[in-house]
């Protein structure tokens, strides 16, 4: 179960935060595979702590030997035992903490993998509503907080709690009255912990939200710097950034004051407990109930509690901060979780396209033939979608794509083309309706590879690494020959081989810069390598200029050859080349048919064609 995040004044609908109960359940799930490691580590730490508790009685023994005026030789055994205790405790503590640290790192790695996997599957519109800043803050700041807690707080907390419990037991063995005296500090410590926890969880959660809003504002300001300057909005954006920064600083100062009050109350508890143990020791020694050495051991036991108790309570600070971060991470993983579809039932928003058998995918360099079949490749049935209440985008859209058919989606801006494309690609869940592909395993069109569907948009990312590594993201086992074949298919091999190190050239951030047209060709080459049954192109040639667009259109046509394809047409030349044109208007299909037929029908498409043709120097005409 998750709850919605507090929405800051950015206007963004932040990603949800998991409830404490759901966060604990998720943590148990993460730890469950390594229960053995956890139990072993805790067992070794228990042994190390028990051995360490022998220090105080040995020191008390030394005090009794000196107080009784015994020979110096009597000190040899206790001193030797002290050295042995130190060595054994050090070795066992190191071994136990190593196992606990390994447990923490394993759980953290599992959490990171799950978070990244689920974040990549979030609906596109949900990310757009939340803004990049919220997700960025979670994947950086919150993960860092949890990692820091796992690496430092978790081992120290485990050792501290064990030391506290076993030390209190040792006090009871000396004399139960020492334990009762020591427990006088507990009410103050519990009240302090309760006072802190009640304030810290909300404060740290709000602080994370404020930091996310600050990052979102900075991303928008820096990312849109050209637009900001062009519209003379520098002062307005500076004020917004300053306001959100002040809010983040205010939460930070409130957390500092909270921690200072926390420490002050702990010092009061220490004074009460130590004074009580010393007074109890004085009365017991005077009455002959215990020796001076025993009273000394009791005082040393309580003094040794200062470190573990303070560490455990102070670590509540890290624990609360980490808990707030973990709740935000679990909120994302829960949001992205989708129930598994029942066998035989269609899945809303995600095409059920079967996979071809391994090894039977057609090589990327082999031209494909259009596939004719009476069985539909993709069926969109009564799909509707709204980005929140009162914001409908699609209205009961129904559409069928035959195997091997290329369908172009056209319409004015805001007609719902990109939304429908994302729904068909399975990256966006519709509000209502289904997207299905009949048949089960092996029913995909011939030549379909491992990926049932691939979406290519105009926003192409060039990953940092060599060109070969970037291409192999689509097919890790691809050989260099496969990479060259894919590049040749999209007419990109010449420029790729002309790079300084060919396929070994580092591209992406800090590497060789690829212009928009080449970056898009790289994305199309990845599509060829992925070898999907269904390809969805969402204005995939929009980032290039007029000259680049012609090259990209040739590349896209080659990449789509032989596949079922849905193309959001940025230029109507793509509609001309398609088997069928579907016109969307205000979220509804208003026309569907071949280009020639629609152009001559004097309907919405004909109006778009005339407007587009009239805006060009040489209007293309088939």
Coordinates of C-alpha atoms in Angstrom, one line a residue:
X1 CA 0.0 0.0 0.0
X2 CA 1.2 3.5 -0.8
X3 CA 0.2 7.0 -0.1
X4 CA 0.4 10.0 -2.4
X5 CA 3.4 12.2 -1.8
X6 CA 2.8 15.8 -0.6
X7 CA 2.6 17.9 -3.7
X8 CA 5.0 20.9 -3.6
X9 CA 4.3 24.2 -5.3
X10 CA 5.8 22.9 -8.5
X11 CA 2.4 21.7 -9.7
X12 CA 3.8 18.2 -10.1
X13 CA 2.0 15.1 -8.9
X14 CA 4.8 13.5 -7.1
X15 CA 5.3 9.7 -7.1
X16 CA 3.8 7.9 -4.1
X17 CA 5.4 7.0 -0.8
X18 CA 4.9 3.6 0.8
X19 CA 3.2 3.3 4.2
X20 CA 5.4 2.1 7.1
X21 CA 3.7 -1.3 7.1
X22 CA 4.3 -1.7 3.4
X23 CA 7.9 -0.6 3.8
X24 CA 8.5 -3.2 6.5
X25 CA 6.9 -5.9 4.4
X26 CA 9.1 -5.0 1.4
X27 CA 12.2 -5.0 3.6
X28 CA 11.3 -8.5 4.9
X29 CA 10.9 -9.6 1.3
X30 CA 14.4 -8.2 0.4
X31 CA 16.1 -10.0 3.4
X32 CA 14.3 -13.3 3.1
X33 CA 16.7 -14.9 0.5
X34 CA 19.6 -14.2 2.9
X35 CA 18.1 -15.4 6.2
X36 CA 21.0 -17.7 6.8
X37 CA 23.6 -15.0 6.4
X38 CA 21.6 -12.8 8.8
X39 CA 21.3 -15.4 11.5
X40 CA 25.0 -16.4 11.2
X41 CA 26.2 -12.8 11.5
X42 CA 23.9 -12.1 14.5
X43 CA 25.1 -15.3 16.2
X44 CA 28.7 -14.4 15.8
X45 CA 28.0 -10.9 17.1
X46 CA 26.3 -12.3 20.2
X47 CA 29.3 -14.5 20.9
X48 CA 31.6 -11.5 20.5
X49 CA 29.5 -9.4 22.9
X50 CA 29.4 -12.1 25.5
X51 CA 33.2 -12.4 25.4
X52 CA 33.5 -8.6 25.7
X53 CA 31.3 -8.7 28.9
X54 CA 34.1 -10.5 30.7
X55 CA 36.2 -7.3 30.7
X56 CA 34.3 -5.6 33.6
X57 CA 34.4 -8.6 36.0
X58 CA 38.1 -9.0 35.3
X59 CA 38.8 -5.4 36.1
X60 CA 36.7 -5.7 39.2
X61 CA 38.8 -8.7 40.2
X62 CA 41.9 -6.6 39.8
X63 CA 40.4 -4.0 42.0
X64 CA 39.7 -6.6 44.7
X65 CA 43.2 -8.0 44.5
X66 CA 44.7 -4.5 45.0
X67 CA 42.2 -3.6 47.7
X68 CA 42.9 -6.8 49.7
X69 CA 46.7 -6.2 49.4
X70 CA 47.4 -9.5 47.7
X71 CA 50.8 -10.3 45.9
X72 CA 51.4 -8.7 42.5
X73 CA 51.6 -12.2 41.0
X74 CA 47.9 -12.6 41.5
X75 CA 47.4 -10.0 38.9
X76 CA 49.0 -12.1 36.1
X77 CA 45.9 -14.3 35.4
X78 CA 43.4 -11.5 35.1
X79 CA 45.7 -9.4 32.9
X80 CA 46.4 -12.4 30.6
X81 CA 42.6 -13.1 30.4
X82 CA 42.0 -9.4 29.6
X83 CA 44.4 -9.6 26.6
X84 CA 42.8 -12.9 25.5
X85 CA 39.3 -11.3 25.7
X86 CA 40.4 -8.3 23.6
X87 CA 41.9 -10.6 20.9
X88 CA 38.9 -13.0 20.7
X89 CA 36.4 -10.1 20.9
X90 CA 38.1 -8.2 18.1
X91 CA 38.3 -11.2 15.8
X92 CA 34.7 -12.3 16.3
X93 CA 33.4 -8.7 16.1
X94 CA 35.2 -8.3 12.8
X95 CA 33.8 -11.5 11.4
X96 CA 30.2 -10.7 12.6
X97 CA 30.2 -7.2 11.2
X98 CA 31.6 -8.4 7.9
X99 CA 28.7 -10.8 7.5
X100 CA 26.2 -8.1 8.5
X101 CA 27.8 -5.7 6.1
X102 CA 27.6 -8.3 3.3
X103 CA 24.0 -8.9 4.1
X104 CA 23.3 -5.1 3.9
X105 CA 25.1 -4.7 0.6
X106 CA 23.3 -7.7 -0.9
X107 CA 19.9 -6.3 0.2
X108 CA 20.9 -2.9 -1.1
X109 CA 21.9 -4.3 -4.5
X110 CA 18.6 -6.2 -4.7
X111 CA 16.7 -3.0 -3.8
X112 CA 18.6 -1.0 -6.5
X113 CA 17.9 -3.6 -9.1
X114 CA 14.2 -3.7 -8.3
X115 CA 13.9 0.1 -8.2
X116 CA 15.6 0.5 -11.6
X117 CA 13.6 -2.3 -13.1
X118 CA 10.3 -0.9 -11.9
X119 CA 11.2 2.7 -12.6
X120 CA 11.9 1.8 -16.2
X121 CA 8.4 0.3 -16.5
X122 CA 6.5 3.3 -15.1
X123 CA 3.9 4.7 -17.4
X124 CA 5.3 7.6 -19.3
X125 CA 2.5 10.0 -18.4
X126 CA 3.0 9.2 -14.7
X127 CA 6.6 10.3 -14.9
X128 CA 5.6 13.4 -16.8
X129 CA 3.2 14.4 -14.1
X130 CA 5.8 13.8 -11.3
X131 CA 8.6 15.5 -13.1
X132 CA 12.2 14.4 -13.5
X133 CA 13.3 16.0 -10.2
X134 CA 11.2 13.7 -8.0
X135 CA 12.5 10.5 -9.6
X136 CA 16.1 11.9 -9.8
X137 CA 16.0 12.7 -6.0
X138 CA 14.9 9.2 -5.3
X139 CA 17.4 7.4 -7.4
X140 CA 20.3 9.6 -6.1
X141 CA 19.6 11.1 -2.6
X142 CA 17.2 8.4 -1.3
X143 CA 19.4 5.5 -2.5
X144 CA 22.4 7.2 -1.0
X145 CA 20.7 7.6 2.3
X146 CA 19.7 3.9 2.4
X147 CA 23.2 2.9 1.3
X148 CA 24.8 4.9 4.0
X149 CA 22.5 3.4 6.6
X150 CA 23.2 -0.1 5.3
X151 CA 27.0 0.4 5.4
X152 CA 27.3 2.1 8.7
X153 CA 24.1 2.2 10.7
X154 CA 23.0 -1.4 10.3
X155 CA 26.1 -3.2 11.6
X156 CA 26.5 -0.6 14.4
X157 CA 22.9 -0.9 15.4
X158 CA 23.0 -4.7 15.5
X159 CA 26.1 -4.6 17.7
X160 CA 24.7 -1.9 20.0
X161 CA 21.4 -3.6 20.6
X162 CA 23.1 -6.8 21.5
X163 CA 25.5 -5.1 23.8
X164 CA 22.7 -3.3 25.6
X165 CA 20.7 -6.4 26.2
X166 CA 23.6 -8.6 27.3
X167 CA 25.1 -5.9 29.5
X168 CA 21.8 -5.4 31.4
X169 CA 21.7 -9.2 31.9
X170 CA 25.3 -9.0 33.3
X171 CA 24.2 -6.3 35.7
X172 CA 21.4 -8.5 37.0
X173 CA 23.9 -11.4 37.5
X174 CA 26.1 -9.1 39.7
X175 CA 23.1 -8.0 41.7
X176 CA 19.6 -7.3 40.6
X177 CA 19.6 -4.0 42.5
X178 CA 22.3 -2.7 40.1
X179 CA 20.0 -3.5 37.2
X180 CA 17.1 -1.7 38.9
X181 CA 19.3 1.4 39.4
X182 CA 20.4 1.4 35.8
X183 CA 16.8 1.1 34.6
X184 CA 16.0 4.5 36.1
X185 CA 17.6 6.0 32.9
X186 CA 15.3 4.0 30.6
X187 CA 12.1 6.1 31.0
X188 CA 14.0 9.2 30.0
X189 CA 15.6 7.4 27.1
X190 CA 12.3 6.0 25.9
X191 CA 10.6 9.3 26.1
X192 CA 13.5 10.8 24.2
X193 CA 13.3 8.2 21.5
X194 CA 9.5 8.6 21.2
X195 CA 9.8 12.4 21.1
X196 CA 12.4 12.1 18.4
X197 CA 10.7 9.4 16.2
X198 CA 7.3 11.2 16.2
X199 CA 8.9 14.3 14.8
X200 CA 11.7 12.8 12.7
X201 CA 9.8 10.6 10.3
X202 CA 7.5 13.4 9.0
X203 CA 10.3 15.9 9.0
X204 CA 12.6 13.8 6.9
X205 CA 9.9 12.8 4.5
X206 CA 9.0 16.5 4.0
X207 CA 12.7 17.2 3.6
X208 CA 13.0 14.6 0.8
X209 CA 10.0 16.1 -0.9
X210 CA 11.5 19.7 -0.6
X211 CA 14.8 18.4 -2.0
X212 CA 13.0 16.8 -4.9
X213 CA 11.1 20.0 -5.7
X214 CA 14.4 21.9 -5.6
X215 CA 16.0 19.5 -8.0
X216 CA 13.0 19.7 -10.3
X217 CA 13.2 23.5 -10.4
X218 CA 16.9 23.4 -11.1
X219 CA 16.5 20.9 -13.9
X220 CA 13.7 23.0 -15.5
X221 CA 15.7 26.2 -15.2
X222 CA 19.0 24.8 -16.4
X223 CA 17.5 22.5 -19.1
X224 CA 15.4 25.4 -20.5
X225 CA 18.0 28.1 -20.1
X226 CA 17.8 29.2 -23.7
X227 CA 14.0 29.6 -23.4
X228 CA 14.2 31.3 -20.1
X229 CA 16.7 33.9 -21.5
X230 CA 14.7 34.3 -24.7
X231 CA 11.5 35.2 -22.7
X232 CA 13.4 37.3 -20.1
X233 CA 12.3 35.0 -17.3
X234 CA 15.7 34.9 -15.5
X235 CA 14.4 36.8 -12.5
X236 CA 11.3 34.8 -12.1
X237 CA 13.1 31.4 -12.3
X238 CA 15.8 32.7 -10.0
X239 CA 13.1 33.6 -7.4
X240 CA 11.5 30.2 -7.8
X241 CA 14.9 28.4 -7.3
X242 CA 15.7 30.6 -4.3
X243 CA 12.3 30.0 -2.7
X244 CA 12.6 26.2 -3.1
X245 CA 16.2 26.3 -1.9
X246 CA 15.1 28.3 1.2
X247 CA 12.4 25.7 1.9
X248 CA 15.0 22.9 1.7
X249 CA 17.4 24.8 4.0
X250 CA 14.5 25.4 6.5
X251 CA 13.8 21.7 6.7
X252 CA 17.6 21.1 7.1
X253 CA 17.8 23.5 10.0
X254 CA 14.7 22.0 11.7
X255 CA 16.4 18.6 11.5
X256 CA 19.6 20.0 13.1
X257 CA 17.6 21.5 16.0
X258 CA 15.8 18.2 16.4
X259 CA 19.1 16.3 16.7
X260 CA 20.5 18.8 19.2
X261 CA 17.4 18.4 21.4
X262 CA 17.8 14.7 21.1
X263 CA 21.4 14.7 22.3
X264 CA 20.6 17.0 25.3
X265 CA 17.9 14.6 26.6
X266 CA 20.3 11.6 26.3
X267 CA 22.9 13.3 28.5
X268 CA 20.3 13.8 31.2
X269 CA 19.4 10.1 31.0
X270 CA 23.1 9.1 31.4
X271 CA 23.5 11.3 34.4
X272 CA 20.5 9.8 36.2
X273 CA 21.5 6.2 35.5
X274 CA 25.2 6.5 36.5
X275 CA 24.3 8.4 39.6
X276 CA 21.8 5.7 40.6
X277 CA 24.3 2.9 40.0
X278 CA 27.0 4.6 42.0
X279 CA 24.6 5.3 44.9
X280 CA 23.4 1.6 44.8
X281 CA 27.1 0.5 44.8
X282 CA 27.9 2.7 47.8
X283 CA 25.0 1.3 49.9
X284 CA 25.7 -2.4 48.9
X285 CA 29.4 -2.2 49.6
X286 CA 28.7 -0.5 53.0
X287 CA 26.3 -3.2 53.9
X288 CA 28.7 -5.9 52.8
X289 CA 26.4 -7.2 50.1
X290 CA 29.0 -6.9 47.4
X291 CA 32.7 -6.3 47.2
X292 CA 34.4 -3.1 46.0
X293 CA 35.4 -4.9 42.8
X294 CA 31.8 -6.0 42.1
X295 CA 30.5 -2.4 42.6
X296 CA 33.3 -1.3 40.3
X297 CA 32.3 -3.8 37.7
X298 CA 28.7 -2.6 37.9
X299 CA 29.7 1.0 37.4
X300 CA 31.9 0.0 34.5
X301 CA 29.0 -2.0 33.0
X302 CA 26.7 1.0 33.1
X303 CA 29.5 3.3 31.8
X304 CA 30.0 0.8 28.9
X305 CA 26.3 1.2 28.1
X306 CA 26.9 4.9 27.2
X307 CA 28.4 4.0 23.9
X308 CA 25.8 1.4 22.7
X309 CA 22.8 3.2 24.1
X310 CA 23.8 6.5 22.6
X311 CA 24.8 4.8 19.3
X312 CA 21.5 3.0 19.1
X313 CA 19.5 6.1 19.9
X314 CA 21.6 8.4 17.7
X315 CA 21.3 5.8 14.9
X316 CA 17.6 6.5 15.0
X317 CA 18.5 9.6 13.1
X318 CA 20.0 7.6 10.3
X319 CA 17.3 5.0 10.6
X320 CA 14.5 7.5 10.3
X321 CA 16.2 9.2 7.4
X322 CA 16.8 5.9 5.7
X323 CA 13.3 4.7 6.5
X324 CA 11.9 7.8 4.8
X325 CA 14.1 7.2 1.7
X326 CA 13.2 3.5 1.7
X327 CA 9.5 4.3 1.8
X328 CA 10.0 6.6 -1.3
X329 CA 11.8 3.8 -3.1
X330 CA 9.2 1.2 -2.2
X331 CA 6.5 3.6 -3.3
X332 CA 8.0 3.6 -6.8
X333 CA 8.4 -0.2 -7.0
X334 CA 4.8 -0.7 -5.8
X335 CA 3.5 1.8 -8.3
X336 CA 5.1 0.0 -11.2
X337 CA 4.0 -3.5 -10.1
X338 CA 1.3 -4.9 -12.3
X339 CA -0.7 -8.1 -11.6
X340 CA 0.2 -11.0 -13.8
X341 CA -2.5 -11.6 -16.4
X342 CA -4.5 -14.7 -16.2
X343 CA -3.9 -17.2 -18.9
X344 CA -6.0 -16.6 -22.0
X345 CA -7.0 -13.1 -21.0
X346 CA -5.9 -10.0 -22.9
X347 CA -3.6 -7.6 -21.1
X348 CA -4.7 -3.9 -21.2
X349 CA -2.1 -1.8 -22.8
X350 CA 0.5 -4.4 -23.5
X351 CA 0.4 -6.4 -26.8
X352 CA 0.5 -10.1 -26.4
X353 CA 2.9 -10.8 -29.3
X354 CA 4.5 -14.2 -29.1
X355 CA 8.2 -14.7 -29.4
X356 CA 9.9 -16.6 -32.2
X357 CA 11.9 -19.7 -31.3
X358 CA 15.5 -19.0 -30.3
X359 CA 17.9 -19.0 -33.2
X360 CA 15.2 -18.6 -35.9
X361 CA 15.2 -14.9 -36.2
X362 CA 16.1 -13.7 -39.6
X363 CA 19.5 -12.0 -39.9
X364 CA 19.4 -8.2 -39.8
X365 CA 20.9 -7.9 -43.2
X366 CA 18.3 -10.2 -44.9
X367 CA 15.4 -8.2 -46.5
X368 CA 12.0 -9.2 -45.2
X369 CA 8.9 -9.9 -47.1
X370 CA 5.5 -8.4 -46.1
X371 CA 3.4 -11.0 -44.4
X372 CA -0.2 -11.7 -45.4
X373 CA -2.5 -13.4 -43.0
X374 CA -6.2 -13.3 -42.1
X375 CA -5.1 -13.2 -38.4
X376 CA -4.6 -9.7 -37.0
X377 CA -1.2 -8.8 -35.6
X378 CA -2.4 -6.2 -33.2
X379 CA -6.0 -5.3 -32.2
X380 CA -6.8 -2.1 -30.3
X381 CA -10.2 -2.4 -28.8
X382 CA -12.2 0.6 -27.4
X383 CA -9.1 2.2 -25.8
X384 CA -9.6 5.3 -23.9
X385 CA -7.1 7.3 -21.8
X386 CA -7.1 10.4 -19.6
X387 CA -4.3 12.2 -17.9
X388 CA -6.2 12.8 -14.7
X389 CA -9.9 13.7 -14.2
X390 CA -11.3 15.9 -16.8
X391 CA -8.3 15.5 -19.1
X392 CA -9.4 12.9 -21.7
X393 CA -7.0 12.2 -24.6
X394 CA -8.4 9.1 -26.3
X395 CA -12.0 8.1 -26.7
X396 CA -12.8 4.5 -27.4
X397 CA -10.2 4.1 -30.2
X398 CA -10.4 0.8 -32.1
X399 CA -7.7 -0.2 -34.6
X400 CA -6.4 -3.3 -36.2
X401 CA -2.9 -3.8 -37.7
X402 CA -2.5 -6.8 -40.0
X403 CA 0.7 -8.8 -39.9
X404 CA 3.4 -6.9 -41.8
X405 CA 1.2 -3.8 -42.3
X406 CA 2.5 -0.3 -41.9
X407 CA 0.0 2.1 -40.4
X408 CA 0.7 5.8 -40.2
X409 CA -1.0 7.9 -37.4
X410 CA -1.6 11.5 -38.4
X411 CA -3.4 14.4 -36.9
X412 CA -2.9 17.8 -35.4
X413 CA -1.0 18.4 -32.2
X414 CA -2.8 17.1 -29.2
X415 CA -4.9 14.7 -31.2
X416 CA -3.6 11.8 -29.0
X417 CA -1.2 10.2 -31.5
X418 CA 1.8 9.8 -29.1
X419 CA -0.5 8.5 -26.3
X420 CA -2.0 5.8 -28.6
X421 CA 1.5 4.9 -29.8
X422 CA 2.8 4.4 -26.2
X423 CA -0.3 2.3 -25.4
X424 CA 0.2 0.1 -28.4
X425 CA 3.9 -0.3 -27.4
X426 CA 2.9 -1.3 -23.9
X427 CA 4.7 1.5 -22.1
X428 CA 1.5 3.2 -21.2
X429 CA -1.5 1.6 -19.6
X430 CA -4.9 2.8 -21.0
X431 CA -7.7 4.0 -18.7
X432 CA -10.0 1.6 -20.5
X433 CA -9.9 -0.9 -23.3
X434 CA -7.4 -3.5 -24.4
X435 CA -4.5 -4.0 -26.8
X436 CA -4.1 -7.6 -27.8
X437 CA -2.4 -9.9 -30.3
X438 CA -4.2 -13.2 -30.9
X439 CA -2.3 -16.5 -30.5
X440 CA 0.3 -17.7 -28.1
X441 CA 4.0 -18.7 -28.2
X442 CA 5.3 -18.7 -31.7
X443 CA 2.4 -16.8 -33.2
X444 CA 4.5 -13.7 -34.0
X445 CA 5.3 -12.9 -37.6
X446 CA 8.2 -14.8 -39.1
X447 CA 11.5 -13.3 -38.3
X448 CA 10.4 -11.8 -35.0
X449 CA 13.1 -11.9 -32.4
X450 CA 13.2 -11.8 -28.6
X451 CA 11.5 -8.5 -28.3
X452 CA 7.7 -8.5 -29.1
X453 CA 7.6 -4.8 -29.5
X454 CA 10.1 -1.9 -29.7
X455 CA 9.2 1.8 -29.4
X456 CA 11.5 4.5 -31.0
X457 CA 10.7 8.1 -30.2
X458 CA 12.1 11.4 -31.3
X459 CA 13.9 11.7 -27.9
X460 CA 16.8 9.4 -28.5
X461 CA 19.5 8.8 -25.8
X462 CA 23.0 7.9 -26.8
X463 CA 24.4 5.8 -23.9
X464 CA 28.0 6.5 -22.7
X465 CA 30.3 3.8 -24.0
X466 CA 31.6 2.5 -27.3
X467 CA 29.3 2.5 -30.3
X468 CA 29.4 -1.3 -30.2
X469 CA 28.3 -1.4 -26.6
X470 CA 25.5 1.1 -27.3
X471 CA 24.2 -1.1 -30.1
X472 CA 24.5 -4.3 -28.1
X473 CA 22.0 -2.9 -25.5
X474 CA 19.4 -4.2 -27.9
X475 CA 21.1 -7.6 -28.4
X476 CA 24.0 -8.4 -26.0
X477 CA 25.1 -11.5 -28.0
X478 CA 25.4 -9.7 -31.3
X479 CA 28.7 -10.1 -33.2
X480 CA 30.5 -7.3 -34.8
X481 CA 29.2 -8.6 -38.1
X482 CA 25.7 -8.3 -36.8
X483 CA 26.3 -4.8 -35.7
X484 CA 27.7 -3.8 -39.1
X485 CA 24.7 -5.5 -40.8
X486 CA 22.2 -3.5 -38.6
X487 CA 24.1 -0.3 -39.4
X488 CA 24.1 -1.1 -43.1
X489 CA 20.4 -1.8 -43.0
X490 CA 19.7 1.8 -41.8
X491 CA 22.3 3.3 -44.1
X492 CA 24.6 4.2 -41.2
X493 CA 27.6 2.0 -41.7
X494 CA 29.6 4.5 -43.7
X495 CA 29.7 7.2 -41.0
X496 CA 30.1 4.6 -38.3
X497 CA 33.2 3.1 -39.8
X498 CA 34.5 6.6 -40.5
X499 CA 34.6 7.4 -36.7
X500 CA 38.0 7.6 -35.1
X501 CA 37.9 4.1 -33.7
X502 CA 35.0 2.7 -35.8
X503 CA 32.7 0.5 -33.6
X504 CA 35.1 1.1 -30.7
X505 CA 34.6 4.9 -30.7
X506 CA 33.3 6.1 -27.4
X507 CA 30.0 8.0 -27.8
X508 CA 27.6 9.6 -25.4
X509 CA 28.4 11.9 -22.5
X510 CA 32.1 12.9 -22.7
X511 CA 32.6 10.9 -25.9
X512 CA 32.2 11.5 -29.7
X513 CA 29.1 13.6 -30.2
X514 CA 26.5 12.3 -32.6
X515 CA 24.2 14.8 -34.3
X516 CA 20.4 14.2 -34.0
X517 CA 20.1 12.3 -37.3
X518 CA 23.0 9.9 -36.5
X519 CA 21.7 9.4 -33.0
X520 CA 18.3 8.4 -34.5
X521 CA 19.9 6.1 -37.0
X522 CA 21.7 4.5 -34.0
X523 CA 18.3 3.9 -32.4
X524 CA 16.9 2.4 -35.6
X525 CA 19.9 0.1 -35.8
X526 CA 19.1 -1.0 -32.2
X527 CA 15.6 -1.7 -33.4
X528 CA 16.9 -3.9 -36.2
X529 CA 19.1 -5.8 -33.8
X530 CA 16.2 -6.3 -31.3
X531 CA 14.2 -7.7 -34.3
X532 CA 10.7 -7.1 -32.9
X533 CA 7.5 -8.4 -34.2
X534 CA 5.9 -5.0 -33.8
X535 CA 7.7 -1.6 -34.2
X536 CA 6.2 1.7 -33.0
X537 CA 7.8 4.9 -34.2
X538 CA 6.7 8.1 -32.5
X539 CA 7.9 11.0 -34.7
X540 CA 11.3 9.2 -34.9
X541 CA 12.5 11.5 -37.7
X542 CA 11.3 14.8 -36.1
X543 CA 14.7 15.8 -34.6
X544 CA 16.5 16.1 -38.0
X545 CA 16.3 19.0 -40.4
X546 CA 14.8 18.7 -43.9
X547 CA 17.9 17.0 -45.4
X548 CA 18.4 14.7 -42.4
X549 CA 14.7 13.8 -42.5
X550 CA 15.0 12.3 -46.0
X551 CA 17.9 10.2 -44.8
X552 CA 16.0 9.1 -41.7
X553 CA 12.9 8.3 -43.5
X554 CA 14.9 5.9 -45.8
X555 CA 16.5 4.4 -42.6
X556 CA 13.2 4.0 -40.9
X557 CA 11.6 2.4 -44.0
X558 CA 14.5 -0.1 -44.1
X559 CA 14.3 -0.9 -40.4
X560 CA 10.6 -1.5 -40.6
X561 CA 10.7 -3.7 -43.7
X562 CA 8.9 -6.9 -43.1
X563 CA 7.5 -5.9 -39.7
X564 CA 4.2 -4.8 -38.4
X565 CA 4.6 -1.1 -37.8
X566 CA 2.7 1.8 -36.3
X567 CA 4.3 5.2 -37.2
X568 CA 3.3 8.5 -35.8
X569 CA 4.0 10.6 -38.9
X570 CA 5.8 13.9 -38.3
X571 CA 6.0 14.5 -42.0
X572 CA 3.2 13.3 -44.4
X573 CA 5.8 11.7 -46.7
X574 CA 5.7 8.9 -44.1
X575 CA 1.9 8.6 -44.6
X576 CA 2.4 8.4 -48.3
X577 CA 4.7 5.4 -47.9
X578 CA 2.4 3.6 -45.4
X579 CA 0.0 0.9 -46.3
X580 CA -2.8 2.7 -44.5
X581 CA -3.3 6.1 -42.9
X582 CA -5.3 6.6 -39.7
X583 CA -6.4 10.1 -38.8
X584 CA -6.9 11.0 -35.2
X585 CA -8.9 14.1 -34.2
X586 CA -9.5 15.1 -30.6
X587 CA -8.7 11.5 -29.5
X588 CA -11.0 9.8 -32.0
X589 CA -10.4 7.9 -35.3
X590 CA -12.1 10.0 -37.9
X591 CA -10.6 8.5 -41.1
X592 CA -8.7 5.4 -42.1
X593 CA -7.5 4.2 -45.5
X594 CA -4.8 4.4 -48.1
X595 CA -3.2 7.8 -48.7
X596 CA -4.6 8.2 -52.3
X597 CA -8.1 7.4 -51.2
X598 CA -8.0 9.8 -48.2
X599 CA -6.4 12.6 -50.1
X600 CA -9.1 12.5 -52.8
X601 CA -12.0 12.2 -50.2
X602 CA -11.8 15.9 -49.2
X603 CA -12.0 15.0 -45.5
X604 CA -9.7 15.8 -42.5
X605 CA -6.7 14.1 -44.1
X606 CA -7.1 16.0 -47.4
X607 CA -7.1 19.2 -45.4
X608 CA -3.9 18.2 -43.6
X609 CA -2.3 17.2 -46.9
X610 CA -3.2 20.5 -48.6
X611 CA -1.9 22.5 -45.6
X612 CA 1.3 20.5 -45.4
X613 CA 1.9 20.5 -49.2
X614 CA 1.3 24.2 -49.4
X615 CA 3.9 24.9 -46.8
X616 CA 6.7 23.2 -48.9
X617 CA 8.6 24.6 -51.8
X618 CA 8.1 21.5 -53.8
X619 CA 5.0 19.6 -52.6
X620 CA 5.5 15.9 -53.0
X621 CA 2.9 14.2 -55.0
X622 CA 2.7 10.5 -55.6

